[in-house]
Structures are given as structure tokens and as C-alpha cells.
PDB file of N, CA, C and O in Angstrom:
ATOM      1  N   UNK Z   1       0.834  -1.208   0.000  1.00  0.00           N
ATOM      2  CA  UNK Z   1       0.000   0.000   0.000  1.00  0.00           C
ATOM      3  C   UNK Z   1       0.867   1.255   0.000  1.00  0.00           C
ATOM      4  O   UNK Z   1       0.562   2.211  -0.668  1.00  0.00           O
ATOM      5  N   UNK Z   2       1.960   1.258   0.749  1.00  0.00           N
ATOM      6  CA  UNK Z   2       2.818   2.444   0.838  1.00  0.00           C
ATOM      7  C   UNK Z   2       3.464   2.825  -0.492  1.00  0.00           C
ATOM      8  O   UNK Z   2       3.460   4.003  -0.847  1.00  0.00           O
ATOM      9  N   UNK Z   3       4.014   1.875  -1.273  1.00  0.00           N
ATOM     10  CA  UNK Z   3       4.587   2.280  -2.570  1.00  0.00           C
ATOM     11  C   UNK Z   3       3.558   2.906  -3.501  1.00  0.00           C
ATOM     12  O   UNK Z   3       3.877   3.806  -4.258  1.00  0.00           O
ATOM     13  N   UNK Z   4       2.311   2.467  -3.429  1.00  0.00           N
ATOM     14  CA  UNK Z   4       1.276   3.052  -4.284  1.00  0.00           C
ATOM     15  C   UNK Z   4       1.014   4.503  -3.898  1.00  0.00           C
ATOM     16  O   UNK Z   4       0.744   5.348  -4.750  1.00  0.00           O
ATOM     17  N   UNK Z   5       1.097   4.821  -2.602  1.00  0.00           N
ATOM     18  CA  UNK Z   5       0.866   6.193  -2.165  1.00  0.00           C
ATOM     19  C   UNK Z   5       2.008   7.111  -2.584  1.00  0.00           C
ATOM     20  O   UNK Z   5       1.782   8.262  -2.930  1.00  0.00           O
ATOM     21  N   UNK Z   6       3.236   6.617  -2.561  1.00  0.00           N
ATOM     22  CA  UNK Z   6       4.360   7.472  -2.928  1.00  0.00           C
ATOM     23  C   UNK Z   6       4.350   7.769  -4.421  1.00  0.00           C
ATOM     24  O   UNK Z   6       4.695   8.858  -4.835  1.00  0.00           O
ATOM     25  N   UNK Z   7       3.945   6.804  -5.234  1.00  0.00           N
ATOM     26  CA  UNK Z   7       3.866   7.050  -6.678  1.00  0.00           C
ATOM     27  C   UNK Z   7       2.721   8.010  -6.980  1.00  0.00           C
ATOM     28  O   UNK Z   7       2.849   8.896  -7.818  1.00  0.00           O
ATOM     29  N   UNK Z   8       1.619   7.883  -6.279  1.00  0.00           N
ATOM     30  CA  UNK Z   8       0.472   8.748  -6.525  1.00  0.00           C
ATOM     31  C   UNK Z   8       0.756  10.188  -6.111  1.00  0.00           C
ATOM     32  O   UNK Z   8       0.178  11.117  -6.649  1.00  0.00           O
ATOM     33  N   UNK Z   9       1.674  10.372  -5.152  1.00  0.00           N
ATOM     34  CA  UNK Z   9       1.956  11.727  -4.692  1.00  0.00           C
ATOM     35  C   UNK Z   9       2.825  12.492  -5.678  1.00  0.00           C
ATOM     36  O   UNK Z   9       2.924  13.712  -5.598  1.00  0.00           O
ATOM     37  N   UNK Z  10       3.529  11.803  -6.572  1.00  0.00           N
ATOM     38  CA  UNK Z  10       4.352  12.485  -7.557  1.00  0.00           C
ATOM     39  C   UNK Z  10       5.748  12.803  -7.086  1.00  0.00           C
ATOM     40  O   UNK Z  10       6.488  13.509  -7.756  1.00  0.00           O
ATOM     41  N   UNK Z  11       6.164  12.279  -5.955  1.00  0.00           N
ATOM     42  CA  UNK Z  11       7.498  12.527  -5.438  1.00  0.00           C
ATOM     43  C   UNK Z  11       8.253  11.217  -5.380  1.00  0.00           C
ATOM     44  O   UNK Z  11       7.762  10.227  -4.869  1.00  0.00           O
ATOM     45  N   UNK Z  12       9.468  11.216  -5.908  1.00  0.00           N
ATOM     46  CA  UNK Z  12      10.247   9.981  -5.956  1.00  0.00           C
ATOM     47  C   UNK Z  12      11.012   9.737  -4.663  1.00  0.00           C
ATOM     48  O   UNK Z  12      11.513   8.643  -4.460  1.00  0.00           O
ATOM     49  N   UNK Z  13      11.144  10.754  -3.831  1.00  0.00           N
ATOM     50  CA  UNK Z  13      11.891  10.597  -2.588  1.00  0.00           C
ATOM     51  C   UNK Z  13      13.358  10.949  -2.726  1.00  0.00           C
ATOM     52  O   UNK Z  13      14.108  10.888  -1.762  1.00  0.00           O
ATOM     53  N   UNK Z  14      13.799  11.303  -3.919  1.00  0.00           N
ATOM     54  CA  UNK Z  14      15.197  11.666  -4.156  1.00  0.00           C
ATOM     55  C   UNK Z  14      15.326  13.181  -4.083  1.00  0.00           C
ATOM     56  O   UNK Z  14      14.654  13.901  -4.820  1.00  0.00           O
ATOM     57  N   UNK Z  15      16.189  13.651  -3.188  1.00  0.00           N
ATOM     58  CA  UNK Z  15      16.411  15.094  -3.058  1.00  0.00           C
ATOM     59  C   UNK Z  15      17.453  15.543  -4.080  1.00  0.00           C
ATOM     60  O   UNK Z  15      18.497  14.918  -4.234  1.00  0.00           O
ATOM     61  N   UNK Z  16      17.150  16.632  -4.768  1.00  0.00           N
ATOM     62  CA  UNK Z  16      18.088  17.176  -5.749  1.00  0.00           C
ATOM     63  C   UNK Z  16      18.846  18.332  -5.119  1.00  0.00           C
ATOM     64  O   UNK Z  16      18.286  19.080  -4.312  1.00  0.00           O
ATOM     65  N   UNK Z  17      20.107  18.531  -5.494  1.00  0.00           N
ATOM     66  CA  UNK Z  17      20.872  19.644  -4.903  1.00  0.00           C
ATOM     67  C   UNK Z  17      20.309  20.992  -5.345  1.00  0.00           C
ATOM     68  O   UNK Z  17      19.846  21.145  -6.478  1.00  0.00           O
ATOM     69  N   UNK Z  18      20.355  21.942  -4.431  1.00  0.00           N
ATOM     70  CA  UNK Z  18      19.877  23.298  -4.749  1.00  0.00           C
ATOM     71  C   UNK Z  18      20.924  23.995  -5.601  1.00  0.00           C
ATOM     72  O   UNK Z  18      22.115  23.948  -5.308  1.00  0.00           O
ATOM     73  N   UNK Z  19      20.491  24.662  -6.628  1.00  0.00           N
ATOM     74  CA  UNK Z  19      21.416  25.399  -7.484  1.00  0.00           C
ATOM     75  C   UNK Z  19      21.280  26.901  -7.298  1.00  0.00           C
ATOM     76  O   UNK Z  19      22.115  27.658  -7.763  1.00  0.00           O
ATOM     77  N   UNK Z  20      20.243  27.325  -6.626  1.00  0.00           N
ATOM     78  CA  UNK Z  20      20.027  28.742  -6.410  1.00  0.00           C
ATOM     79  C   UNK Z  20      18.612  28.960  -5.913  1.00  0.00           C
ATOM     80  O   UNK Z  20      17.835  28.022  -5.777  1.00  0.00           O
ATOM     81  N   UNK Z  21      18.255  30.206  -5.633  1.00  0.00           N
ATOM     82  CA  UNK Z  21      16.906  30.480  -5.144  1.00  0.00           C
ATOM     83  C   UNK Z  21      15.863  30.213  -6.228  1.00  0.00           C
ATOM     84  O   UNK Z  21      16.085  30.467  -7.408  1.00  0.00           O
ATOM     85  N   UNK Z  22      14.731  29.693  -5.797  1.00  0.00           N
ATOM     86  CA  UNK Z  22      13.613  29.436  -6.706  1.00  0.00           C
ATOM     87  C   UNK Z  22      12.739  30.684  -6.791  1.00  0.00           C
ATOM     88  O   UNK Z  22      12.866  31.614  -5.998  1.00  0.00           O
ATOM     89  N   UNK Z  23      11.821  30.676  -7.736  1.00  0.00           N
ATOM     90  CA  UNK Z  23      10.897  31.803  -7.892  1.00  0.00           C
ATOM     91  C   UNK Z  23      10.029  31.961  -6.649  1.00  0.00           C
ATOM     92  O   UNK Z  23       9.687  33.084  -6.261  1.00  0.00           O
ATOM     93  N   UNK Z  24       9.679  30.853  -5.997  1.00  0.00           N
ATOM     94  CA  UNK Z  24       8.846  30.933  -4.801  1.00  0.00           C
ATOM     95  C   UNK Z  24       9.593  31.628  -3.660  1.00  0.00           C
ATOM     96  O   UNK Z  24       8.964  32.263  -2.813  1.00  0.00           O
ATOM     97  N   UNK Z  25      10.918  31.517  -3.637  1.00  0.00           N
ATOM     98  CA  UNK Z  25      11.695  32.214  -2.615  1.00  0.00           C
ATOM     99  C   UNK Z  25      11.579  33.727  -2.795  1.00  0.00           C
ATOM    100  O   UNK Z  25      11.417  34.471  -1.827  1.00  0.00           O
ATOM    101  N   UNK Z  26      11.660  34.177  -4.035  1.00  0.00           N
ATOM    102  CA  UNK Z  26      11.522  35.612  -4.308  1.00  0.00           C
ATOM    103  C   UNK Z  26      10.104  36.093  -4.002  1.00  0.00           C
ATOM    104  O   UNK Z  26       9.914  37.186  -3.477  1.00  0.00           O
ATOM    105  N   UNK Z  27       9.111  35.274  -4.323  1.00  0.00           N
ATOM    106  CA  UNK Z  27       7.721  35.650  -4.054  1.00  0.00           C
ATOM    107  C   UNK Z  27       7.468  35.740  -2.554  1.00  0.00           C
ATOM    108  O   UNK Z  27       6.783  36.661  -2.092  1.00  0.00           O
ATOM    109  N   UNK Z  28       8.028  34.812  -1.784  1.00  0.00           N
ATOM    110  CA  UNK Z  28       7.862  34.847  -0.335  1.00  0.00           C
ATOM    111  C   UNK Z  28       8.527  36.089   0.254  1.00  0.00           C
ATOM    112  O   UNK Z  28       7.969  36.749   1.130  1.00  0.00           O
ATOM    113  N   UNK Z  29       9.706  36.437  -0.225  1.00  0.00           N
ATOM    114  CA  UNK Z  29      10.389  37.633   0.254  1.00  0.00           C
ATOM    115  C   UNK Z  29       9.583  38.884  -0.083  1.00  0.00           C
ATOM    116  O   UNK Z  29       9.445  39.786   0.750  1.00  0.00           O
ATOM    117  N   UNK Z  30       9.037  38.943  -1.294  1.00  0.00           N
ATOM    118  CA  UNK Z  30       8.246  40.110  -1.699  1.00  0.00           C
ATOM    119  C   UNK Z  30       6.983  40.241  -0.845  1.00  0.00           C
ATOM    120  O   UNK Z  30       6.629  41.355  -0.428  1.00  0.00           O
ATOM    121  N   UNK Z  31       6.323  39.134  -0.551  1.00  0.00           N
ATOM    122  CA  UNK Z  31       5.118  39.180   0.291  1.00  0.00           C
ATOM    123  C   UNK Z  31       5.464  39.627   1.707  1.00  0.00           C
ATOM    124  O   UNK Z  31       4.721  40.404   2.310  1.00  0.00           O
ATOM    125  N   UNK Z  32       6.576  39.134   2.240  1.00  0.00           N
ATOM    126  CA  UNK Z  32       6.981  39.529   3.586  1.00  0.00           C
ATOM    127  C   UNK Z  32       7.332  41.018   3.623  1.00  0.00           C
ATOM    128  O   UNK Z  32       6.957  41.726   4.566  1.00  0.00           O
ATOM    129  N   UNK Z  33       8.044  41.497   2.623  1.00  0.00           N
ATOM    130  CA  UNK Z  33       8.410  42.915   2.578  1.00  0.00           C
ATOM    131  C   UNK Z  33       7.163  43.791   2.457  1.00  0.00           C
ATOM    132  O   UNK Z  33       7.064  44.839   3.114  1.00  0.00           O
ATOM    133  N   UNK Z  34       6.206  43.369   1.645  1.00  0.00           N
ATOM    134  CA  UNK Z  34       4.962  44.129   1.502  1.00  0.00           C
ATOM    135  C   UNK Z  34       4.193  44.144   2.822  1.00  0.00           C
ATOM    136  O   UNK Z  34       3.661  45.189   3.218  1.00  0.00           O
ATOM    137  N   UNK Z  35       4.155  43.023   3.512  1.00  0.00           N
ATOM    138  CA  UNK Z  35       3.472  42.960   4.796  1.00  0.00           C
ATOM    139  C   UNK Z  35       4.099  43.880   5.827  1.00  0.00           C
ATOM    140  O   UNK Z  35       3.397  44.583   6.553  1.00  0.00           O
ATOM    141  N   UNK Z  36       5.418  43.890   5.894  1.00  0.00           N
ATOM    142  CA  UNK Z  36       6.111  44.773   6.840  1.00  0.00           C
ATOM    143  C   UNK Z  36       5.841  46.231   6.493  1.00  0.00           C
ATOM    144  O   UNK Z  36       5.581  47.058   7.370  1.00  0.00           O
ATOM    145  N   UNK Z  37       5.861  46.557   5.206  1.00  0.00           N
ATOM    146  CA  UNK Z  37       5.618  47.939   4.786  1.00  0.00           C
ATOM    147  C   UNK Z  37       4.195  48.373   5.152  1.00  0.00           C
ATOM    148  O   UNK Z  37       3.987  49.487   5.652  1.00  0.00           O
ATOM    149  N   UNK Z  38       3.213  47.489   4.907  1.00  0.00           N
ATOM    150  CA  UNK Z  38       1.827  47.831   5.223  1.00  0.00           C
ATOM    151  C   UNK Z  38       1.620  48.007   6.728  1.00  0.00           C
ATOM    152  O   UNK Z  38       0.922  48.933   7.161  1.00  0.00           O
ATOM    153  N   UNK Z  39       2.207  47.147   7.525  1.00  0.00           N
ATOM    154  CA  UNK Z  39       2.052  47.253   8.975  1.00  0.00           C
ATOM    155  C   UNK Z  39       2.725  48.512   9.505  1.00  0.00           C
ATOM    156  O   UNK Z  39       2.161  49.225  10.345  1.00  0.00           O
ATOM    157  N   UNK Z  40       3.911  48.813   9.007  1.00  0.00           N
ATOM    158  CA  UNK Z  40       4.594  50.040   9.460  1.00  0.00           C
ATOM    159  C   UNK Z  40       3.801  51.281   9.083  1.00  0.00           C
ATOM    160  O   UNK Z  40       3.703  52.225   9.857  1.00  0.00           O
ATOM    161  N   UNK Z  41       3.216  51.283   7.883  1.00  0.00           N
ATOM    162  CA  UNK Z  41       2.415  52.430   7.442  1.00  0.00           C
ATOM    163  C   UNK Z  41       1.181  52.586   8.331  1.00  0.00           C
ATOM    164  O   UNK Z  41       0.832  53.696   8.732  1.00  0.00           O
ATOM    165  N   UNK Z  42       0.535  51.457   8.655  1.00  0.00           N
ATOM    166  CA  UNK Z  42      -0.653  51.515   9.506  1.00  0.00           C
ATOM    167  C   UNK Z  42      -0.298  51.979  10.910  1.00  0.00           C
ATOM    168  O   UNK Z  42      -1.047  52.751  11.528  1.00  0.00           O
ATOM    169  N   UNK Z  43       0.835  51.543  11.430  1.00  0.00           N
ATOM    170  CA  UNK Z  43       1.231  51.964  12.778  1.00  0.00           C
ATOM    171  C   UNK Z  43       1.621  53.440  12.807  1.00  0.00           C
ATOM    172  O   UNK Z  43       1.362  54.133  13.786  1.00  0.00           O
ATOM    173  N   UNK Z  44       2.221  53.927  11.716  1.00  0.00           N
ATOM    174  CA  UNK Z  44       2.561  55.354  11.659  1.00  0.00           C
ATOM    175  C   UNK Z  44       1.308  56.214  11.655  1.00  0.00           C
ATOM    176  O   UNK Z  44       1.283  57.288  12.249  1.00  0.00           O
ATOM    177  N   UNK Z  45       0.251  55.751  10.991  1.00  0.00           N
ATOM    178  CA  UNK Z  45      -0.997  56.521  10.948  1.00  0.00           C
ATOM    179  C   UNK Z  45      -1.679  56.558  12.308  1.00  0.00           C
ATOM    180  O   UNK Z  45      -2.424  57.469  12.599  1.00  0.00           O
ATOM    181  N   UNK Z  46      -1.442  55.555  13.141  1.00  0.00           N
ATOM    182  CA  UNK Z  46      -2.061  55.513  14.461  1.00  0.00           C
ATOM    183  C   UNK Z  46      -1.323  56.367  15.474  1.00  0.00           C
ATOM    184  O   UNK Z  46      -1.869  56.680  16.541  1.00  0.00           O
ATOM    185  N   UNK Z  47      -0.083  56.718  15.182  1.00  0.00           N
ATOM    186  CA  UNK Z  47       0.697  57.525  16.145  1.00  0.00           C
ATOM    187  C   UNK Z  47       0.118  58.931  16.249  1.00  0.00           C
ATOM    188  O   UNK Z  47      -0.307  59.502  15.233  1.00  0.00           O
ATOM    189  N   UNK Z  48       0.094  59.477  17.444  1.00  0.00           N
ATOM    190  CA  UNK Z  48      -0.407  60.858  17.590  1.00  0.00           C
ATOM    191  C   UNK Z  48       0.555  61.858  16.920  1.00  0.00           C
ATOM    192  O   UNK Z  48       1.768  61.682  16.941  1.00  0.00           O
ATOM    193  N   UNK Z  49      -0.027  62.862  16.328  1.00  0.00           N
ATOM    194  CA  UNK Z  49       0.794  63.908  15.672  1.00  0.00           C
ATOM    195  C   UNK Z  49       1.348  64.846  16.743  1.00  0.00           C
ATOM    196  O   UNK Z  49       0.647  65.277  17.640  1.00  0.00           O
ATOM    197  N   UNK Z  50       2.617  65.179  16.623  1.00  0.00           N
ATOM    198  CA  UNK Z  50       3.253  66.120  17.569  1.00  0.00           C
ATOM    199  C   UNK Z  50       3.168  67.535  17.068  1.00  0.00           C
ATOM    200  O   UNK Z  50       3.222  67.855  15.955  1.00  0.00           O
TER     201      UNK Z  50
END
């Protein structure tokens, strides 16, 4: 039963060496940077004006 599940999942179980950052790495960084920017902007708007 287990070999049938591994074939159905589409993963062979062999890890390939990393050659560099993937597109998903850049997308994750961009989303995190956008989130930090939005939160900082929202917190600045909540600060009382001097």
C-alpha cells in the first residue's frame, strides 16, 4: 500500500541539490516585505501627531 501512495503523490523521494533560489523564494520575500511595509504604514498613521 505504501509504494502506491508514494507514486500517486508524484514525489520519488530523491532530493536534488539546490542550485540557487527558486521563484517561490523571491515571491515569499516580496510578500513579507509588503506585509512589513503595510504594517509600518498603519502603525505610523495611528501615532499621535506632535
